[in-house]
Amino acid sequence: KQEVTQIPAALSVPEGENLVLNCSFTDSAIYNLQWFRQDPGKGLTSLLLIQSSQREQTSGRLNASLDKSSGRSTLYIAASQPGDSATYLCAVRGRQLDDYKLSFGAGTTVTVRA
Amino acid sequence: DTGVSQNPRHKITKRGQNVTFRCDPISEHNRLYWYRQTLGQGPEFLTYFQNEAQLEKSRLLSDRFSAERPKGSFSTLEIQRTEQGDSAMYLCASSYRLDRTQYFGPGTRLTVL
């Protein structure tokens, strides 16, 4: 069974500092990995999707890397802003043809102090 | 593209009552997923539909839970004889292909008293 771990569980930084969020997974046979953002009491917003053949994806101030062999992904957020305060979740999809689900970590809750 | 919508957004019910939630996926997405999220945890997979066919069900989906997707459009999730442990956020997602982004709705927050 795929286990996804996110460390740290919470992070507080001053505005302008770069954020580094870590995600690890136990089974390296994944199809893809997604990073999501969740605001309190809300649904999930997809940030980046990395296919298993890719090493990284970038969107604006966000960059996500994937090291499938070591079972790790890192989300970098440059020049953080108070509006980046949220919970960030990573999720992986297994490689098997009939594995449809995403397996999620518990998330990292980020607070950016003005 | 109006996004995934879910109704109701909040539901408060008494233990033992039945509840039904609805999910409307993005119109061209033929794949639909249900997840459950409890406080402080990531979402857990419940079930998956490809068009109207339910192809996978988690062991979390006990006999009290049933999901349908008639005609491959909207989906409903029904919980019978609710228990306090059913209190959670129920999230629906849809995708165009299995290898593409899953887009999530705002969720239905269920509170069982």
PDB file of C-alpha atoms in Angstrom:
ATOM      1  CA  LYS A   1       0.000   0.000   0.000  1.00  0.00           C
ATOM      2  CA  GLN A   2       1.312   3.428  -0.947  1.00  0.00           C
ATOM      3  CA  GLU A   3       2.180   5.637   2.030  1.00  0.00           C
ATOM      4  CA  VAL A   4       2.681   9.371   1.459  1.00  0.00           C
ATOM      5  CA  THR A   5       4.363  11.518   4.100  1.00  0.00           C
ATOM      6  CA  GLN A   6       4.730  15.282   4.236  1.00  0.00           C
ATOM      7  CA  ILE A   7       7.213  16.955   6.507  1.00  0.00           C
ATOM      8  CA  PRO A   8       6.961  19.361   8.230  1.00  0.00           C
ATOM      9  CA  ALA A   9       3.299  19.296   9.240  1.00  0.00           C
ATOM     10  CA  ALA A  10       3.358  23.072   9.723  1.00  0.00           C
ATOM     11  CA  LEU A  11       5.627  25.910   8.667  1.00  0.00           C
ATOM     12  CA  SER A  12       5.663  29.618   9.506  1.00  0.00           C
ATOM     13  CA  VAL A  13       7.860  32.043   7.576  1.00  0.00           C
ATOM     14  CA  PRO A  14       8.156  35.819   7.143  1.00  0.00           C
ATOM     15  CA  GLU A  15       6.932  37.329   3.910  1.00  0.00           C
ATOM     16  CA  GLY A  16       9.497  37.174   1.115  1.00  0.00           C
ATOM     17  CA  GLU A  17      11.199  33.992   2.278  1.00  0.00           C
ATOM     18  CA  ASN A  18      11.310  30.994  -0.060  1.00  0.00           C
ATOM     19  CA  LEU A  19       9.242  27.964   0.941  1.00  0.00           C
ATOM     20  CA  VAL A  20      10.412  24.363   0.629  1.00  0.00           C
ATOM     21  CA  LEU A  21       7.809  21.659   1.150  1.00  0.00           C
ATOM     22  CA  ASN A  22       8.714  17.984   1.154  1.00  0.00           C
ATOM     23  CA  CYS A  23       6.762  14.909   0.117  1.00  0.00           C
ATOM     24  CA  SER A  24       7.927  11.298   0.271  1.00  0.00           C
ATOM     25  CA  PHE A  25       6.233   8.116  -0.929  1.00  0.00           C
ATOM     26  CA  THR A  26       7.043   4.479  -0.240  1.00  0.00           C
ATOM     27  CA  ASP A  27       6.302   2.875  -3.634  1.00  0.00           C
ATOM     28  CA  SER A  28       8.327   4.423  -6.444  1.00  0.00           C
ATOM     29  CA  ALA A  29       6.130   2.812  -9.128  1.00  0.00           C
ATOM     30  CA  ILE A  30       3.956   5.857  -9.636  1.00  0.00           C
ATOM     31  CA  TYR A  31       2.170   7.191 -12.697  1.00  0.00           C
ATOM     32  CA  ASN A  32       2.206  10.820 -11.671  1.00  0.00           C
ATOM     33  CA  LEU A  33       2.353  13.158  -8.683  1.00  0.00           C
ATOM     34  CA  GLN A  34       0.211  16.219  -8.036  1.00  0.00           C
ATOM     35  CA  TRP A  35       0.567  19.127  -5.661  1.00  0.00           C
ATOM     36  CA  PHE A  36      -2.621  20.764  -4.372  1.00  0.00           C
ATOM     37  CA  ARG A  37      -3.465  23.806  -2.297  1.00  0.00           C
ATOM     38  CA  GLN A  38      -6.345  23.763   0.196  1.00  0.00           C
ATOM     39  CA  ASP A  39      -7.692  26.831   1.981  1.00  0.00           C
ATOM     40  CA  PRO A  40      -9.507  26.266   5.320  1.00  0.00           C
ATOM     41  CA  GLY A  41     -12.869  24.575   4.829  1.00  0.00           C
ATOM     42  CA  LYS A  42     -12.492  24.557   1.048  1.00  0.00           C
ATOM     43  CA  GLY A  43     -11.846  22.075  -1.709  1.00  0.00           C
ATOM     44  CA  LEU A  44      -8.501  21.368  -3.381  1.00  0.00           C
ATOM     45  CA  THR A  45      -6.914  23.492  -6.099  1.00  0.00           C
ATOM     46  CA  SER A  46      -4.445  21.728  -8.357  1.00  0.00           C
ATOM     47  CA  LEU A  47      -1.076  23.502  -8.555  1.00  0.00           C
ATOM     48  CA  LEU A  48       1.219  21.239 -10.530  1.00  0.00           C
ATOM     49  CA  LEU A  49       1.155  17.735 -12.009  1.00  0.00           C
ATOM     50  CA  ILE A  50       4.388  15.873 -12.744  1.00  0.00           C
ATOM     51  CA  GLN A  51       4.308  12.737 -14.884  1.00  0.00           C
ATOM     52  CA  SER A  52       6.612   9.914 -13.791  1.00  0.00           C
ATOM     53  CA  SER A  53       8.879  10.570 -16.779  1.00  0.00           C
ATOM     54  CA  GLN A  54       9.407  14.206 -15.805  1.00  0.00           C
ATOM     55  CA  ARG A  55      11.882  15.676 -13.329  1.00  0.00           C
ATOM     56  CA  GLU A  56      10.172  18.977 -12.621  1.00  0.00           C
ATOM     57  CA  GLN A  57       7.321  21.321 -13.441  1.00  0.00           C
ATOM     58  CA  THR A  58       7.134  25.088 -13.064  1.00  0.00           C
ATOM     59  CA  SER A  59       4.281  27.552 -12.867  1.00  0.00           C
ATOM     60  CA  GLY A  60       5.024  31.147 -11.948  1.00  0.00           C
ATOM     61  CA  ARG A  61       6.614  31.233  -8.498  1.00  0.00           C
ATOM     62  CA  LEU A  62       6.036  27.498  -8.043  1.00  0.00           C
ATOM     63  CA  ASN A  63       8.481  24.760  -8.961  1.00  0.00           C
ATOM     64  CA  ALA A  64       8.028  21.082  -8.170  1.00  0.00           C
ATOM     65  CA  SER A  65      10.719  18.447  -8.562  1.00  0.00           C
ATOM     66  CA  LEU A  66      10.336  14.676  -8.652  1.00  0.00           C
ATOM     67  CA  ASP A  67      12.942  12.045  -7.805  1.00  0.00           C
ATOM     68  CA  LYS A  68      11.015   8.855  -8.402  1.00  0.00           C
ATOM     69  CA  SER A  69      13.857   6.489  -7.528  1.00  0.00           C
ATOM     70  CA  SER A  70      14.212   7.935  -4.037  1.00  0.00           C
ATOM     71  CA  GLY A  71      10.458   8.454  -3.616  1.00  0.00           C
ATOM     72  CA  ARG A  72      10.614  12.202  -3.095  1.00  0.00           C
ATOM     73  CA  SER A  73       9.103  15.389  -4.416  1.00  0.00           C
ATOM     74  CA  THR A  74       9.748  18.961  -3.349  1.00  0.00           C
ATOM     75  CA  LEU A  75       7.572  22.003  -3.907  1.00  0.00           C
ATOM     76  CA  TYR A  76       9.397  25.329  -3.957  1.00  0.00           C
ATOM     77  CA  ILE A  77       7.494  28.589  -3.616  1.00  0.00           C
ATOM     78  CA  ALA A  78       9.630  31.637  -4.314  1.00  0.00           C
ATOM     79  CA  ALA A  79       9.247  34.979  -2.531  1.00  0.00           C
ATOM     80  CA  SER A  80       6.333  33.904  -0.333  1.00  0.00           C
ATOM     81  CA  GLN A  81       3.346  36.204   0.226  1.00  0.00           C
ATOM     82  CA  PRO A  82       0.646  36.214   2.918  1.00  0.00           C
ATOM     83  CA  GLY A  83      -1.768  34.957   0.257  1.00  0.00           C
ATOM     84  CA  ASP A  84       0.289  31.752   0.029  1.00  0.00           C
ATOM     85  CA  SER A  85      -0.932  30.798   3.506  1.00  0.00           C
ATOM     86  CA  ALA A  86      -2.788  27.501   3.080  1.00  0.00           C
ATOM     87  CA  THR A  87      -2.353  23.750   3.411  1.00  0.00           C
ATOM     88  CA  TYR A  88      -0.357  22.113   0.639  1.00  0.00           C
ATOM     89  CA  LEU A  89      -1.016  18.466  -0.185  1.00  0.00           C
ATOM     90  CA  CYS A  90       0.858  16.081  -2.423  1.00  0.00           C
ATOM     91  CA  ALA A  91      -0.785  13.049  -3.989  1.00  0.00           C
ATOM     92  CA  VAL A  92       0.476  10.155  -6.101  1.00  0.00           C
ATOM     93  CA  ARG A  93      -1.280   7.849  -8.540  1.00  0.00           C
ATOM     94  CA  GLY A  94      -0.085   4.264  -8.787  1.00  0.00           C
ATOM     95  CA  ARG A  95       1.241   2.790 -11.989  1.00  0.00           C
ATOM     96  CA  GLN A  96      -1.117  -0.172 -12.232  1.00  0.00           C
ATOM     97  CA  LEU A  97      -3.685   0.113 -15.009  1.00  0.00           C
ATOM     98  CA  ASP A  98      -6.581  -0.385 -12.599  1.00  0.00           C
ATOM     99  CA  ASP A  99      -5.224   1.958  -9.929  1.00  0.00           C
ATOM    100  CA  TYR A 100      -7.428   4.984 -10.327  1.00  0.00           C
ATOM    101  CA  LYS A 101      -7.089   6.667  -6.989  1.00  0.00           C
ATOM    102  CA  LEU A 102      -4.783   9.352  -5.660  1.00  0.00           C
ATOM    103  CA  SER A 103      -2.995   8.613  -2.383  1.00  0.00           C
ATOM    104  CA  PHE A 104      -2.559  11.791  -0.354  1.00  0.00           C
ATOM    105  CA  GLY A 105      -0.224  12.979   2.335  1.00  0.00           C
ATOM    106  CA  ALA A 106      -1.655  14.769   5.378  1.00  0.00           C
ATOM    107  CA  GLY A 107      -0.377  18.107   4.125  1.00  0.00           C
ATOM    108  CA  THR A 108       1.884  20.935   5.265  1.00  0.00           C
ATOM    109  CA  THR A 109       0.102  23.975   6.699  1.00  0.00           C
ATOM    110  CA  VAL A 110       1.944  27.140   5.720  1.00  0.00           C
ATOM    111  CA  THR A 111       1.623  30.519   7.400  1.00  0.00           C
ATOM    112  CA  VAL A 112       3.326  33.496   5.764  1.00  0.00           C
ATOM    113  CA  ARG A 113       3.665  36.392   8.223  1.00  0.00           C
ATOM    114  CA  ALA A 114       3.333  39.920   6.851  1.00  0.00           C
TER     115      ALA A 114
ATOM    116  CA  ASP B   1     -15.586  25.427 -17.884  1.00  0.00           C
ATOM    117  CA  THR B   2     -17.589  26.043 -14.729  1.00  0.00           C
ATOM    118  CA  GLY B   3     -15.620  23.632 -12.558  1.00  0.00           C
ATOM    119  CA  VAL B   4     -16.815  20.787 -10.384  1.00  0.00           C
ATOM    120  CA  SER B   5     -19.832  21.660  -8.265  1.00  0.00           C
ATOM    121  CA  GLN B   6     -21.157  19.907  -5.180  1.00  0.00           C
ATOM    122  CA  ASN B   7     -24.415  20.259  -3.300  1.00  0.00           C
ATOM    123  CA  PRO B   8     -25.192  20.838  -0.564  1.00  0.00           C
ATOM    124  CA  ARG B   9     -22.081  22.572   0.768  1.00  0.00           C
ATOM    125  CA  HIS B  10     -22.995  21.808   4.355  1.00  0.00           C
ATOM    126  CA  LYS B  11     -25.253  19.163   5.869  1.00  0.00           C
ATOM    127  CA  ILE B  12     -26.099  18.671   9.516  1.00  0.00           C
ATOM    128  CA  THR B  13     -28.044  15.551  10.364  1.00  0.00           C
ATOM    129  CA  LYS B  14     -28.942  13.399  13.319  1.00  0.00           C
ATOM    130  CA  ARG B  15     -27.452   9.972  13.798  1.00  0.00           C
ATOM    131  CA  GLY B  16     -29.452   7.319  12.005  1.00  0.00           C
ATOM    132  CA  GLN B  17     -30.737   9.578   9.228  1.00  0.00           C
ATOM    133  CA  ASN B  18     -29.964   9.090   5.540  1.00  0.00           C
ATOM    134  CA  VAL B  19     -28.177  11.776   3.536  1.00  0.00           C
ATOM    135  CA  THR B  20     -27.472  12.218  -0.168  1.00  0.00           C
ATOM    136  CA  PHE B  21     -24.852  14.404  -1.800  1.00  0.00           C
ATOM    137  CA  ARG B  22     -24.621  15.436  -5.435  1.00  0.00           C
ATOM    138  CA  CYS B  23     -21.597  16.118  -7.633  1.00  0.00           C
ATOM    139  CA  ASP B  24     -21.636  17.700 -11.082  1.00  0.00           C
ATOM    140  CA  PRO B  25     -18.290  17.168 -12.844  1.00  0.00           C
ATOM    141  CA  ILE B  26     -16.736  19.317 -15.537  1.00  0.00           C
ATOM    142  CA  SER B  27     -18.871  18.639 -18.594  1.00  0.00           C
ATOM    143  CA  GLU B  28     -16.349  16.877 -20.840  1.00  0.00           C
ATOM    144  CA  HIS B  29     -14.844  14.764 -18.038  1.00  0.00           C
ATOM    145  CA  ASN B  30     -15.939  11.143 -18.120  1.00  0.00           C
ATOM    146  CA  ARG B  31     -14.006  10.150 -14.990  1.00  0.00           C
ATOM    147  CA  LEU B  32     -15.374  10.953 -11.555  1.00  0.00           C
ATOM    148  CA  TYR B  33     -13.963  10.264  -8.079  1.00  0.00           C
ATOM    149  CA  TRP B  34     -15.258  10.551  -4.512  1.00  0.00           C
ATOM    150  CA  TYR B  35     -12.939  11.138  -1.544  1.00  0.00           C
ATOM    151  CA  ARG B  36     -13.473  11.670   2.177  1.00  0.00           C
ATOM    152  CA  GLN B  37     -11.355  14.003   4.290  1.00  0.00           C
ATOM    153  CA  THR B  38     -11.313  14.209   8.060  1.00  0.00           C
ATOM    154  CA  LEU B  39      -9.763  17.056  10.032  1.00  0.00           C
ATOM    155  CA  GLY B  40      -5.995  17.254   9.726  1.00  0.00           C
ATOM    156  CA  GLN B  41      -5.753  14.426   7.216  1.00  0.00           C
ATOM    157  CA  GLY B  42      -5.422  14.192   3.472  1.00  0.00           C
ATOM    158  CA  PRO B  43      -8.376  12.984   1.402  1.00  0.00           C
ATOM    159  CA  GLU B  44      -8.975   9.222   1.261  1.00  0.00           C
ATOM    160  CA  PHE B  45     -10.289   7.573  -1.878  1.00  0.00           C
ATOM    161  CA  LEU B  46     -13.832   6.183  -1.758  1.00  0.00           C
ATOM    162  CA  THR B  47     -14.879   5.272  -5.299  1.00  0.00           C
ATOM    163  CA  TYR B  48     -14.284   5.869  -9.015  1.00  0.00           C
ATOM    164  CA  PHE B  49     -16.570   6.024 -12.053  1.00  0.00           C
ATOM    165  CA  GLN B  50     -15.672   5.860 -15.694  1.00  0.00           C
ATOM    166  CA  ASN B  51     -18.783   7.103 -17.465  1.00  0.00           C
ATOM    167  CA  GLU B  52     -21.624   5.322 -15.639  1.00  0.00           C
ATOM    168  CA  ALA B  53     -19.548   2.307 -14.572  1.00  0.00           C
ATOM    169  CA  GLN B  54     -18.300   2.140 -10.981  1.00  0.00           C
ATOM    170  CA  LEU B  55     -14.866   0.556 -11.447  1.00  0.00           C
ATOM    171  CA  GLU B  56     -13.336   0.744  -7.989  1.00  0.00           C
ATOM    172  CA  LYS B  57     -14.621   0.937  -4.423  1.00  0.00           C
ATOM    173  CA  SER B  58     -12.497   1.433  -1.333  1.00  0.00           C
ATOM    174  CA  ARG B  59     -12.948  -0.749   1.722  1.00  0.00           C
ATOM    175  CA  LEU B  60     -13.858   2.529   3.447  1.00  0.00           C
ATOM    176  CA  LEU B  61     -17.125   2.389   1.511  1.00  0.00           C
ATOM    177  CA  SER B  62     -19.170   0.208   3.861  1.00  0.00           C
ATOM    178  CA  ASP B  63     -22.557  -1.262   3.011  1.00  0.00           C
ATOM    179  CA  ARG B  64     -24.173   1.922   4.300  1.00  0.00           C
ATOM    180  CA  PHE B  65     -22.602   3.896   1.460  1.00  0.00           C
ATOM    181  CA  SER B  66     -23.767   3.789  -2.141  1.00  0.00           C
ATOM    182  CA  ALA B  67     -22.732   5.860  -5.120  1.00  0.00           C
ATOM    183  CA  GLU B  68     -24.305   6.158  -8.542  1.00  0.00           C
ATOM    184  CA  ARG B  69     -23.607   7.985 -11.750  1.00  0.00           C
ATOM    185  CA  PRO B  70     -26.639   7.558 -13.989  1.00  0.00           C
ATOM    186  CA  LYS B  71     -25.999   8.259 -17.678  1.00  0.00           C
ATOM    187  CA  GLY B  72     -22.400   9.131 -16.900  1.00  0.00           C
ATOM    188  CA  SER B  73     -23.195  12.696 -15.913  1.00  0.00           C
ATOM    189  CA  PHE B  74     -23.719  13.826 -12.306  1.00  0.00           C
ATOM    190  CA  SER B  75     -23.072  11.485  -9.392  1.00  0.00           C
ATOM    191  CA  THR B  76     -24.746  10.960  -6.041  1.00  0.00           C
ATOM    192  CA  LEU B  77     -23.300   9.578  -2.824  1.00  0.00           C
ATOM    193  CA  GLU B  78     -25.790   8.286  -0.279  1.00  0.00           C
ATOM    194  CA  ILE B  79     -25.053   7.398   3.314  1.00  0.00           C
ATOM    195  CA  GLN B  80     -27.695   5.377   5.120  1.00  0.00           C
ATOM    196  CA  ARG B  81     -28.114   5.250   8.908  1.00  0.00           C
ATOM    197  CA  THR B  82     -25.452   7.893   9.475  1.00  0.00           C
ATOM    198  CA  GLU B  83     -23.029   7.527  12.378  1.00  0.00           C
ATOM    199  CA  GLN B  84     -20.963  10.189  14.120  1.00  0.00           C
ATOM    200  CA  GLY B  85     -17.851   8.713  12.519  1.00  0.00           C
ATOM    201  CA  ASP B  86     -19.240   9.688   9.118  1.00  0.00           C
ATOM    202  CA  SER B  87     -18.670  13.364   9.941  1.00  0.00           C
ATOM    203  CA  ALA B  88     -16.165  14.576   7.365  1.00  0.00           C
ATOM    204  CA  MET B  89     -15.711  16.606   4.211  1.00  0.00           C
ATOM    205  CA  TYR B  90     -16.837  14.646   1.142  1.00  0.00           C
ATOM    206  CA  LEU B  91     -14.957  15.711  -1.964  1.00  0.00           C
ATOM    207  CA  CYS B  92     -15.742  14.985  -5.589  1.00  0.00           C
ATOM    208  CA  ALA B  93     -13.227  15.241  -8.420  1.00  0.00           C
ATOM    209  CA  SER B  94     -13.272  14.710 -12.158  1.00  0.00           C
ATOM    210  CA  SER B  95     -10.707  14.273 -14.893  1.00  0.00           C
ATOM    211  CA  TYR B  96     -10.597  13.957 -18.659  1.00  0.00           C
ATOM    212  CA  ARG B  97      -8.069  11.145 -18.639  1.00  0.00           C
ATOM    213  CA  LEU B  98      -6.468   9.016 -15.923  1.00  0.00           C
ATOM    214  CA  ASP B  99      -3.088  10.654 -16.484  1.00  0.00           C
ATOM    215  CA  ARG B 100      -4.453  14.165 -16.270  1.00  0.00           C
ATOM    216  CA  THR B 101      -5.174  16.499 -13.411  1.00  0.00           C
ATOM    217  CA  GLN B 102      -8.044  15.654 -11.109  1.00  0.00           C
ATOM    218  CA  TYR B 103     -10.136  18.771 -10.535  1.00  0.00           C
ATOM    219  CA  PHE B 104     -11.844  18.940  -7.171  1.00  0.00           C
ATOM    220  CA  GLY B 105     -15.128  20.475  -6.152  1.00  0.00           C
ATOM    221  CA  PRO B 106     -15.620  22.602  -3.012  1.00  0.00           C
ATOM    222  CA  GLY B 107     -16.794  19.617  -1.000  1.00  0.00           C
ATOM    223  CA  THR B 108     -19.797  18.829   1.191  1.00  0.00           C
ATOM    224  CA  ARG B 109     -19.157  19.085   4.914  1.00  0.00           C
ATOM    225  CA  LEU B 110     -21.239  16.540   6.824  1.00  0.00           C
ATOM    226  CA  THR B 111     -21.838  16.848  10.562  1.00  0.00           C
ATOM    227  CA  VAL B 112     -23.623  13.978  12.276  1.00  0.00           C
ATOM    228  CA  LEU B 113     -24.999  14.877  15.711  1.00  0.00           C
TER     229      LEU B 113
END
